[in-house]
Short mmCIF file of C-alpha atoms and ligand atoms in Angstrom, two decimals:
data_model
loop_
_atom_site.label_atom_id
_atom_site.label_comp_id
_atom_site.label_asym_id
_atom_site.label_seq_id
_atom_site.Cartn_x
_atom_site.Cartn_y
_atom_site.Cartn_z
CA MET A 888 -32.28 20.09 75.85
CA HIS A 889 -31.59 23.09 78.15
CA TYR A 890 -30.58 26.64 78.31
CA PHE A 891 -27.11 26.53 79.72
CA GLU A 892 -24.74 27.34 76.96
CA TYR A 893 -21.39 29.08 76.27
CA LYS A 894 -21.66 32.41 74.63
CA HIS A 895 -18.77 34.60 74.12
CA GLY A 896 -16.41 32.48 76.06
CA GLU A 897 -18.72 32.33 79.18
CA LEU A 898 -21.25 29.79 80.35
CA HIS A 899 -24.83 31.47 80.36
CA CYS A 900 -28.24 30.72 81.73
CA GLU A 901 -30.65 31.84 79.04
CA ARG A 902 -29.38 35.31 78.30
CA VAL A 903 -27.48 36.02 81.50
CA PRO A 904 -23.71 35.38 81.94
CA ILE A 905 -23.18 33.35 85.18
CA SER A 906 -20.53 35.62 86.48
CA LYS A 907 -23.03 38.44 86.57
CA ILE A 908 -25.33 36.29 88.82
CA ALA A 909 -22.63 35.26 91.06
CA GLU A 910 -21.69 38.96 91.58
CA LYS A 911 -25.32 39.73 92.55
CA VAL A 912 -26.03 36.83 94.85
CA GLY A 913 -22.49 35.44 95.84
CA THR A 914 -21.41 31.76 95.69
CA PRO A 915 -22.39 28.98 95.86
CA PHE A 916 -26.07 28.98 94.39
CA TYR A 917 -28.49 26.89 92.59
CA LEU A 918 -29.49 28.24 89.21
CA TYR A 919 -32.63 27.29 87.25
CA SER A 920 -33.68 28.16 83.79
CA TYR A 921 -37.13 29.00 83.59
CA ARG A 922 -37.56 28.10 79.96
CA THR A 923 -35.98 24.75 80.44
CA LEU A 924 -38.38 24.05 83.34
CA VAL A 925 -41.33 24.95 81.18
CA ARG A 926 -40.15 23.10 78.31
CA HIS A 927 -39.40 19.88 80.15
CA PHE A 928 -42.95 20.07 81.85
CA ASN A 929 -44.69 20.69 78.53
CA VAL A 930 -42.79 17.99 76.65
CA PHE A 931 -43.68 15.54 79.29
CA ASN A 932 -47.27 16.45 79.69
CA GLU A 933 -47.72 16.68 75.86
CA ALA A 934 -46.41 13.15 75.53
CA PHE A 935 -49.57 11.77 77.03
CA GLU A 936 -51.87 14.14 75.17
CA GLY A 937 -53.91 11.27 73.75
CA ILE A 938 -55.39 10.08 77.01
CA PRO A 939 -56.87 11.50 80.12
CA HIS A 940 -53.96 12.13 82.49
CA LEU A 941 -52.63 14.34 85.28
CA VAL A 942 -48.86 15.05 85.74
CA CYS A 943 -48.35 15.35 89.43
CA TYR A 944 -44.78 16.89 89.85
CA SER A 945 -42.85 14.93 92.45
CA MET A 946 -41.86 17.87 94.72
CA LYS A 947 -39.32 15.92 96.69
CA SER A 948 -36.94 16.44 93.66
CA ASN A 949 -37.19 20.27 94.21
CA SER A 950 -39.53 21.82 96.50
CA ASN A 951 -39.06 25.39 95.97
CA LEU A 952 -42.17 27.22 95.87
CA ALA A 953 -41.51 29.17 92.60
CA LEU A 954 -41.14 25.74 90.87
CA ILE A 955 -44.25 24.40 92.34
CA ARG A 956 -46.11 27.52 91.30
CA LEU A 957 -44.56 27.39 87.79
CA PHE A 958 -45.83 23.77 87.39
CA VAL A 959 -49.21 24.51 88.86
CA ASN A 960 -49.52 27.34 86.22
CA LEU A 961 -49.01 24.79 83.61
CA GLY A 962 -51.80 22.68 84.76
CA GLY A 963 -49.75 20.23 86.97
CA GLY A 964 -50.71 18.66 90.11
CA VAL A 965 -48.41 17.55 92.95
CA ASP A 966 -46.99 14.28 94.48
CA VAL A 967 -46.39 14.81 98.13
CA VAL A 968 -44.86 12.56 100.78
CA SER A 969 -45.22 14.52 103.86
CA GLY A 970 -47.26 17.13 105.81
CA GLY A 971 -44.50 19.47 105.13
CA GLU A 972 -44.66 18.90 101.42
CA LEU A 973 -48.39 19.18 101.44
CA PHE A 974 -48.03 22.57 103.12
CA ARG A 975 -45.52 23.68 100.59
CA ALA A 976 -47.66 22.45 97.70
CA ILE A 977 -50.67 24.47 98.96
CA SER A 978 -48.43 27.46 99.76
CA GLY A 979 -47.22 27.21 96.08
CA GLY A 980 -50.82 27.50 94.89
CA ALA A 981 -51.50 23.75 94.17
CA ASP A 982 -55.10 22.74 93.64
CA PRO A 983 -55.65 19.99 96.49
CA LYS A 984 -57.94 18.07 94.07
CA LYS A 985 -54.64 17.46 92.10
CA ILE A 986 -52.56 16.45 94.93
CA VAL A 987 -51.62 12.69 95.58
CA PHE A 988 -50.09 11.65 99.03
CA SER A 989 -47.59 8.91 98.87
CA GLY A 990 -45.25 7.38 101.48
CA VAL A 991 -44.80 4.39 103.74
CA GLY A 992 -45.06 6.12 107.15
CA LYS A 993 -48.00 8.65 107.07
CA ARG A 994 -48.72 9.94 110.50
CA GLU A 995 -52.30 10.41 111.73
CA ASP A 996 -51.96 14.22 111.77
CA GLU A 997 -50.65 14.21 108.22
CA ILE A 998 -53.62 12.06 107.12
CA GLU A 999 -55.87 14.45 108.86
CA TYR A 1000 -54.27 17.34 107.10
CA GLY A 1001 -54.57 15.76 103.66
CA LEU A 1002 -58.35 14.89 104.49
CA LYS A 1003 -58.93 18.48 105.49
CA ALA A 1004 -57.27 19.88 102.48
CA GLY A 1005 -59.41 17.69 100.27
CA ILE A 1006 -56.61 15.96 98.34
CA LEU A 1007 -57.27 13.70 95.26
CA MET A 1008 -55.97 10.44 96.97
CA PHE A 1009 -53.77 8.78 99.31
CA ASN A 1010 -51.52 6.13 97.92
CA VAL A 1011 -51.58 3.59 100.69
CA GLU A 1012 -48.55 1.28 101.32
CA SER A 1013 -49.65 -1.09 104.12
CA LEU A 1014 -52.53 -2.82 105.43
CA MET A 1015 -52.20 -1.11 108.77
CA GLU A 1016 -52.15 2.32 107.07
CA LEU A 1017 -55.62 1.33 105.49
CA GLN A 1018 -56.96 0.91 108.95
CA THR A 1019 -55.45 4.18 110.32
CA ILE A 1020 -56.74 6.36 107.35
CA ASN A 1021 -60.16 4.68 107.90
CA GLY A 1022 -60.03 5.57 111.57
CA VAL A 1023 -58.93 9.13 111.09
CA ALA A 1024 -61.46 9.62 108.11
CA GLY A 1025 -64.29 8.08 110.51
CA ARG A 1026 -63.43 10.63 113.30
CA MET A 1027 -63.58 13.43 110.82
CA ASN A 1028 -66.84 12.14 109.30
CA LYS A 1029 -65.34 11.83 105.83
CA LYS A 1030 -64.54 9.18 103.30
CA ALA A 1031 -60.97 8.98 102.32
CA PRO A 1032 -60.20 8.54 98.67
CA ILE A 1033 -57.42 5.91 98.39
CA SER A 1034 -55.41 3.95 95.88
CA ILE A 1035 -53.22 1.03 96.80
CA ARG A 1036 -49.48 1.20 96.14
CA VAL A 1037 -48.68 -2.23 94.73
CA ASN A 1038 -45.17 -3.37 94.78
CA PRO A 1039 -44.87 -5.42 91.37
CA ASP A 1040 -41.46 -7.09 92.40
CA ILE A 1041 -39.67 -5.76 89.18
CA ASP A 1042 -36.00 -4.93 89.05
CA ALA A 1043 -35.75 -1.52 87.60
CA LYS A 1044 -31.95 -1.93 87.23
CA THR A 1045 -31.04 1.35 88.89
CA HIS A 1046 -29.01 2.23 92.02
CA PRO A 1047 -29.95 0.09 94.97
CA TYR A 1048 -30.78 3.11 96.99
CA ILE A 1049 -33.29 4.43 94.54
CA THR A 1050 -34.87 1.12 93.39
CA THR A 1051 -38.31 0.70 95.09
CA GLY A 1052 -40.34 -1.71 93.21
CA MET A 1053 -38.94 -5.07 94.56
CA LYS A 1054 -39.80 -7.52 97.34
CA GLN A 1055 -36.85 -6.63 99.50
CA ASN A 1056 -37.74 -2.74 99.43
CA LYS A 1057 -40.07 -1.32 102.04
CA PHE A 1058 -42.49 0.28 99.59
CA GLY A 1059 -46.09 -0.71 98.50
CA ILE A 1060 -48.03 -3.79 99.25
CA ASP A 1061 -46.75 -7.11 97.73
CA ILE A 1062 -48.72 -7.69 94.48
CA LEU A 1063 -49.80 -11.10 95.70
CA GLN A 1064 -51.42 -9.55 98.82
CA ALA A 1065 -52.99 -6.71 96.77
CA PRO A 1066 -56.27 -8.42 96.22
CA MET A 1067 -56.67 -8.94 99.88
CA ALA A 1068 -55.68 -5.40 100.48
CA TYR A 1069 -58.37 -4.12 98.25
CA ARG A 1070 -60.88 -6.47 99.87
CA LEU A 1071 -60.11 -5.05 103.09
CA ALA A 1072 -60.32 -1.52 101.91
CA SER A 1073 -63.77 -2.29 100.38
CA GLU A 1074 -64.93 -3.25 103.75
CA LEU A 1075 -63.75 -0.40 105.63
CA PRO A 1076 -66.58 2.17 105.72
CA HIS A 1077 -64.51 5.49 105.70
CA LEU A 1078 -62.51 4.52 102.55
CA LYS A 1079 -63.38 5.13 98.95
CA ILE A 1080 -61.26 3.07 96.65
CA ILE A 1081 -60.48 5.07 93.43
CA GLY A 1082 -57.25 3.84 92.04
CA ILE A 1083 -54.08 1.85 91.91
CA ASP A 1084 -50.57 2.99 92.25
CA CYS A 1085 -47.04 1.84 91.67
CA HIS A 1086 -43.56 3.39 91.43
CA LEU A 1087 -40.54 1.32 90.41
CA GLY A 1088 -37.57 3.43 91.20
CA SER A 1089 -35.76 6.51 90.13
CA GLN A 1090 -33.34 7.20 87.19
CA LEU A 1091 -34.79 4.37 85.14
CA VAL A 1092 -33.05 4.43 81.65
CA ASP A 1093 -35.10 1.68 80.07
CA VAL A 1094 -38.90 1.62 79.54
CA GLU A 1095 -39.06 -2.25 79.81
CA PRO A 1096 -39.61 -2.28 83.56
CA PHE A 1097 -42.62 0.12 83.15
CA VAL A 1098 -44.27 -2.19 80.39
CA GLU A 1099 -43.70 -5.15 82.55
CA ALA A 1100 -45.16 -3.37 85.59
CA LEU A 1101 -48.17 -2.38 83.56
CA LYS A 1102 -48.80 -5.92 82.40
CA LYS A 1103 -48.73 -7.11 86.04
CA LEU A 1104 -51.07 -4.38 87.18
CA ARG A 1105 -53.46 -5.03 84.21
CA THR A 1106 -54.19 -8.63 85.35
CA LEU A 1107 -54.74 -7.33 88.97
CA VAL A 1108 -57.19 -4.61 87.81
CA ASP A 1109 -58.99 -7.02 85.70
CA ASP A 1110 -59.42 -9.26 88.69
CA LEU A 1111 -60.43 -6.45 90.90
CA ARG A 1112 -63.07 -5.14 88.43
CA GLY A 1113 -64.30 -8.62 88.11
CA GLY A 1114 -64.92 -8.73 91.94
CA GLY A 1115 -66.73 -5.40 91.72
CA ILE A 1116 -64.03 -3.04 92.80
CA GLU A 1117 -63.86 0.12 90.52
CA ILE A 1118 -60.52 1.59 89.53
CA HIS A 1119 -60.58 4.99 88.10
CA TYR A 1120 -57.07 6.18 88.38
CA LEU A 1121 -53.95 4.35 87.42
CA ASP A 1122 -50.87 6.14 89.02
CA LEU A 1123 -47.52 4.92 87.30
CA GLY A 1124 -45.35 6.95 89.69
CA GLY A 1125 -42.19 8.68 88.55
CA GLY A 1126 -38.68 7.37 87.73
CA LEU A 1127 -37.83 8.33 84.18
CA GLY A 1128 -34.11 8.98 84.06
CA ILE A 1129 -31.95 11.63 82.58
CA THR A 1130 -28.54 12.12 81.01
CA TYR A 1131 -25.92 12.98 83.70
CA ASN A 1132 -22.95 11.50 81.71
CA ASP A 1133 -23.55 8.97 78.90
CA GLU A 1134 -26.82 7.53 79.85
CA GLU A 1135 -29.31 7.29 77.05
CA PRO A 1136 -32.75 7.35 78.72
CA PRO A 1137 -35.88 7.16 76.49
CA HIS A 1138 -37.13 10.77 75.44
CA PRO A 1139 -40.58 11.38 77.16
CA TYR A 1140 -42.26 10.70 73.82
CA GLU A 1141 -40.55 7.46 73.53
CA TYR A 1142 -41.45 6.48 77.11
CA ALA A 1143 -45.02 7.43 76.47
CA SER A 1144 -45.43 5.84 73.06
CA ASN A 1145 -44.17 2.59 74.60
CA ILE A 1146 -46.67 2.45 77.24
CA LEU A 1147 -49.74 4.20 75.87
CA GLU A 1148 -51.16 1.21 74.41
CA GLU A 1149 -51.06 -0.78 77.56
CA ILE A 1150 -52.39 2.25 79.51
CA ARG A 1151 -55.33 2.73 77.26
CA SER A 1152 -56.56 -0.75 77.98
CA PHE A 1153 -56.91 0.23 81.68
CA ASN A 1154 -59.54 2.79 80.78
CA CYS A 1155 -58.46 4.81 83.59
CA THR A 1156 -57.19 8.42 84.09
CA LEU A 1157 -53.42 8.18 84.15
CA ILE A 1158 -51.34 9.97 86.83
CA LEU A 1159 -47.70 10.46 86.65
CA GLU A 1160 -45.28 11.47 89.20
CA PRO A 1161 -42.16 12.79 87.50
CA GLY A 1162 -39.42 14.64 89.38
CA ARG A 1163 -36.09 14.32 87.99
CA VAL A 1164 -36.91 14.27 84.33
CA ILE A 1165 -38.56 17.81 84.73
CA VAL A 1166 -36.13 19.52 86.99
CA GLY A 1167 -32.81 17.52 86.83
CA ASN A 1168 -31.23 19.13 83.80
CA ALA A 1169 -33.02 22.43 84.39
CA GLY A 1170 -30.60 23.30 87.35
CA ILE A 1171 -27.07 23.58 88.10
CA LEU A 1172 -25.00 24.45 91.15
CA ILE A 1173 -22.46 27.35 90.74
CA SER A 1174 -19.48 27.35 93.09
CA LYS A 1175 -16.27 29.16 93.36
CA VAL A 1176 -12.56 27.71 93.46
CA LEU A 1177 -11.12 28.70 96.74
CA TYR A 1178 -7.84 26.73 96.64
CA THR A 1179 -5.76 24.19 94.67
CA LYS A 1180 -3.35 21.84 96.26
CA GLU A 1181 -1.45 18.86 95.20
CA ASN A 1182 0.75 16.08 96.45
CA GLU A 1183 2.69 13.24 94.55
CA GLU A 1184 -0.61 11.42 94.23
CA LYS A 1185 -3.44 13.80 93.92
CA ARG A 1186 -4.46 17.23 92.90
CA PHE A 1187 -7.53 18.88 94.67
CA LEU A 1188 -9.66 21.46 93.49
CA ILE A 1189 -11.06 23.00 96.66
CA VAL A 1190 -14.42 24.85 96.00
CA ASP A 1191 -16.88 26.46 98.08
CA ALA A 1192 -19.88 24.05 97.52
CA ALA A 1193 -19.83 20.90 99.48
CA MET A 1194 -21.75 17.59 100.12
CA ASN A 1195 -24.20 19.49 102.29
CA ASP A 1196 -25.30 21.62 99.26
CA LEU A 1197 -25.26 18.59 96.82
CA VAL A 1198 -25.02 15.18 98.40
CA ARG A 1199 -25.50 12.78 95.35
CA PRO A 1200 -21.77 12.29 94.47
CA SER A 1201 -21.09 11.37 98.13
CA TYR A 1202 -24.20 9.40 98.81
CA TYR A 1203 -24.77 7.46 95.64
CA GLY A 1204 -21.50 7.90 93.88
CA SER A 1205 -23.43 9.99 91.26
CA PHE A 1206 -21.76 11.61 88.30
CA HIS A 1207 -22.22 15.23 87.65
CA GLN A 1208 -20.48 16.91 84.91
CA ILE A 1209 -18.32 19.92 86.07
CA LEU A 1210 -17.73 22.67 83.72
CA PRO A 1211 -15.63 25.85 84.12
CA VAL A 1212 -17.88 28.98 83.81
CA ARG A 1213 -15.12 30.66 81.61
CA GLU A 1214 -14.45 28.82 78.42
CA GLU A 1215 -11.04 28.92 77.33
CA LYS A 1216 -8.30 26.47 75.92
CA ARG A 1217 -6.23 25.47 78.90
CA GLU A 1218 -4.02 22.49 80.04
CA GLU A 1219 -6.19 19.47 81.27
CA VAL A 1220 -5.32 18.12 84.57
CA VAL A 1221 -6.95 15.21 86.73
CA VAL A 1222 -8.49 16.62 89.94
CA ASP A 1223 -10.82 15.45 92.81
CA VAL A 1224 -13.33 18.45 93.16
CA VAL A 1225 -13.80 18.75 97.07
CA GLY A 1226 -15.58 20.99 99.36
CA PRO A 1227 -14.93 22.45 102.74
CA VAL A 1228 -16.81 19.92 104.81
CA CYS A 1229 -14.80 17.78 107.35
CA GLU A 1230 -15.41 14.41 105.67
CA SER A 1231 -13.42 12.52 103.14
CA ALA A 1232 -16.70 11.69 101.56
CA ASP A 1233 -17.06 15.41 100.71
CA PHE A 1234 -16.45 15.43 96.95
CA LEU A 1235 -18.24 16.80 93.96
CA ALA A 1236 -16.04 14.67 91.54
CA LYS A 1237 -13.10 12.39 91.79
CA GLY A 1238 -10.28 11.79 89.35
CA ARG A 1239 -12.06 14.15 86.91
CA ASN A 1240 -10.34 15.65 83.74
CA MET A 1241 -10.65 19.26 84.02
CA PRO A 1242 -8.95 22.45 82.61
CA ARG A 1243 -6.54 23.79 85.17
CA LEU A 1244 -8.54 26.34 87.28
CA ASN A 1245 -7.40 29.12 89.42
CA PRO A 1246 -8.73 30.39 92.81
CA GLY A 1247 -11.56 32.88 92.07
CA GLU A 1248 -12.86 31.07 89.20
CA LEU A 1249 -16.43 29.76 88.87
CA ILE A 1250 -17.42 26.13 88.20
CA ALA A 1251 -20.83 24.94 87.19
CA VAL A 1252 -22.02 21.58 88.47
CA MET A 1253 -24.44 20.29 85.92
CA SER A 1254 -27.69 18.42 86.28
CA ALA A 1255 -28.12 19.48 89.81
CA GLY A 1256 -31.87 20.70 89.58
CA ALA A 1257 -33.24 17.44 91.02
CA TYR A 1258 -32.33 16.11 94.39
CA GLY A 1259 -29.84 18.99 94.92
CA PHE A 1260 -31.26 21.75 97.15
CA SER A 1261 -34.04 19.41 98.32
CA MET A 1262 -31.45 17.22 100.01
CA ALA A 1263 -29.25 20.13 101.28
CA THR A 1264 -28.52 20.18 104.96
CA ASN A 1265 -26.74 22.61 107.37
CA TYR A 1266 -23.99 20.13 108.17
CA ASN A 1267 -20.87 21.93 109.42
CA SER A 1268 -23.20 24.76 110.32
CA ARG A 1269 -23.14 25.87 106.65
CA PRO A 1270 -26.07 28.18 105.69
CA ARG A 1271 -28.03 26.66 102.87
CA VAL A 1272 -27.29 28.36 99.62
CA ALA A 1273 -29.43 30.76 97.51
CA GLU A 1274 -31.57 29.59 94.52
CA VAL A 1275 -32.02 31.70 91.56
CA MET A 1276 -34.34 31.40 88.58
CA ILE A 1277 -33.34 33.02 85.35
CA ARG A 1278 -36.13 34.02 82.88
CA ASP A 1279 -34.54 35.44 79.64
CA ASP A 1280 -32.57 38.33 80.99
CA GLU A 1281 -34.15 38.62 84.32
CA ILE A 1282 -32.42 37.35 87.54
CA HIS A 1283 -35.02 36.13 90.26
CA VAL A 1284 -33.69 35.18 93.66
CA ILE A 1285 -36.32 32.43 94.58
CA ARG A 1286 -34.77 31.45 98.05
CA LYS A 1287 -32.29 33.76 99.63
CA ARG A 1288 -29.01 32.40 101.12
CA GLU A 1289 -29.47 31.41 104.77
CA GLU A 1290 -27.68 33.59 107.39
CA TYR A 1291 -25.90 32.60 110.57
CA GLU A 1292 -29.10 33.64 112.52
CA ASP A 1293 -31.03 31.14 110.52
CA LEU A 1294 -28.76 28.35 111.80
CA ILE A 1295 -29.79 28.70 115.49
CA ARG A 1296 -33.42 29.45 114.99
CA GLY A 1297 -35.42 27.50 117.43
CA GLU A 1298 -32.53 26.52 119.66
CA GLU A 1299 -32.51 27.43 123.14
CA ILE A 1300 -29.93 27.22 126.01
CA PRO A 1301 -31.73 25.86 129.10
CA GLU A 1302 -31.86 28.28 131.88
CA PHE A 1303 -29.82 26.05 134.24
CA LEU A 1304 -26.79 26.26 131.79
CA VAL A 1305 -26.57 30.12 131.76
CA ARG A 1306 -26.97 30.55 135.52
N1 LLP B 97 -43.07 9.04 93.13
C1 LLP B 97 -42.63 8.34 94.06
C2 LLP B 97 -43.58 7.55 94.97
C3 LLP B 97 -41.28 8.42 94.60
O1 LLP B 97 -40.79 7.81 95.50
C4 LLP B 97 -40.29 9.23 93.68
C5 LLP B 97 -38.93 9.36 94.05
C6 LLP B 97 -40.88 9.83 92.62
C7 LLP B 97 -42.15 9.67 92.44
C8 LLP B 97 -40.04 10.58 91.69
O2 LLP B 97 -39.11 9.90 90.96
P1 LLP B 97 -38.25 10.51 89.81
O3 LLP B 97 -39.21 10.99 88.65
O4 LLP B 97 -37.64 11.87 90.42
O5 LLP B 97 -37.18 9.56 89.47
N2 LLP B 97 -32.40 11.15 96.00
C9 LLP B 97 -32.45 10.24 94.84
C10 LLP B 97 -33.70 9.97 94.19
C11 LLP B 97 -34.66 9.38 95.21
C12 LLP B 97 -36.09 9.17 94.66
C13 LLP B 97 -37.05 9.03 95.39
N3 LLP B 97 -38.48 8.85 94.96
C14 LLP B 97 -31.44 10.75 93.92
O6 LLP B 97 -30.75 11.74 94.06
O7 LLP B 97 -31.02 10.16 92.85
#
């Protein structure tokens, strides 16, 4: 459920016609609906009402400060995976006591930053990382709160690039090695074990893998407790999928109700790290048609957004629905929707049935709120686009479009080249 709807023949975000926003900020731009964001966060959060829990928004999906602040205002914590994300989370007003720090390659300076900030816990992904965190905490005369990210070896049946909980993935510590890792952690003087963590992958459209993972973790936690290791937090990661096309992922209530029983039996505070399910369908990418061209085989719709703005179609072959902003009965044609970037992989859609559009018209690339802007680059020296949040009839620019000057910030031509 979202607030992007046609009214009076034009796609609106909440109460604002999209052409009005385009006039104000130019194209392309990302567009988020405040009401949708709030609704998605609250629905997810309320699904777990019955048990002690903390929703740590996985900010890699969309790290704009305004979104972080919005979820913080709703009581959320944040899942971060780098020093940069930690900085953003804190800048967005997150309570460090509600921040979890995941990732396979935390650097010492990032660990130090997390300890200084006083985060809730580090999700540790290797034996070496345990040693490193222990060392950094020792130098700082602190005890680092940790959980171990366990790799349960479960096939989450999603795209191979975004599955994470299998033996061949780099993530977490093999579940068979986990007892040994916990033992090691308990012997390291500057670590404080507080939890257990796992994340299976992203865009999961079935609850079964979550249930399976919980069963495996449950046995492990029982064994750990039997050995005197206390586990207070159970972090189940993120990964709940959304509808891009015809997927039918479980509603958050269904997801929660299917796992609540199992979770209760842990007697832990539950931590969740949702990203996509909160922001994915709360954001769209608006672009303008520049040209059309055709040959005997193909018809191209050339638009001003490209793979550098939204990489998912090129990178994962992802499907994003594309709607004309103006709703009107027109002849349907089959087109490739492509951007200006100099790569054949630069497309937003291939072989798509669309109404015949003319240069100057606007299109909306749907379901672009997650892993859209946060994966954008400056490739082809294209300034990153603006981000806009609509609240009812208000238009808020939450990130202004980059300028050419932004593109060369920090670069320097060495003296010897200009002599
Ligand atoms: N927690 C951890 C440890 C993660 O690695 C991720 C996502 C999440 C939580 C959030 O997962 P979500 O709820 O959003 O599924 N760029 C890809 C998705 C990569 C996901 C990486 N990890 C895409 O565009 O589909």
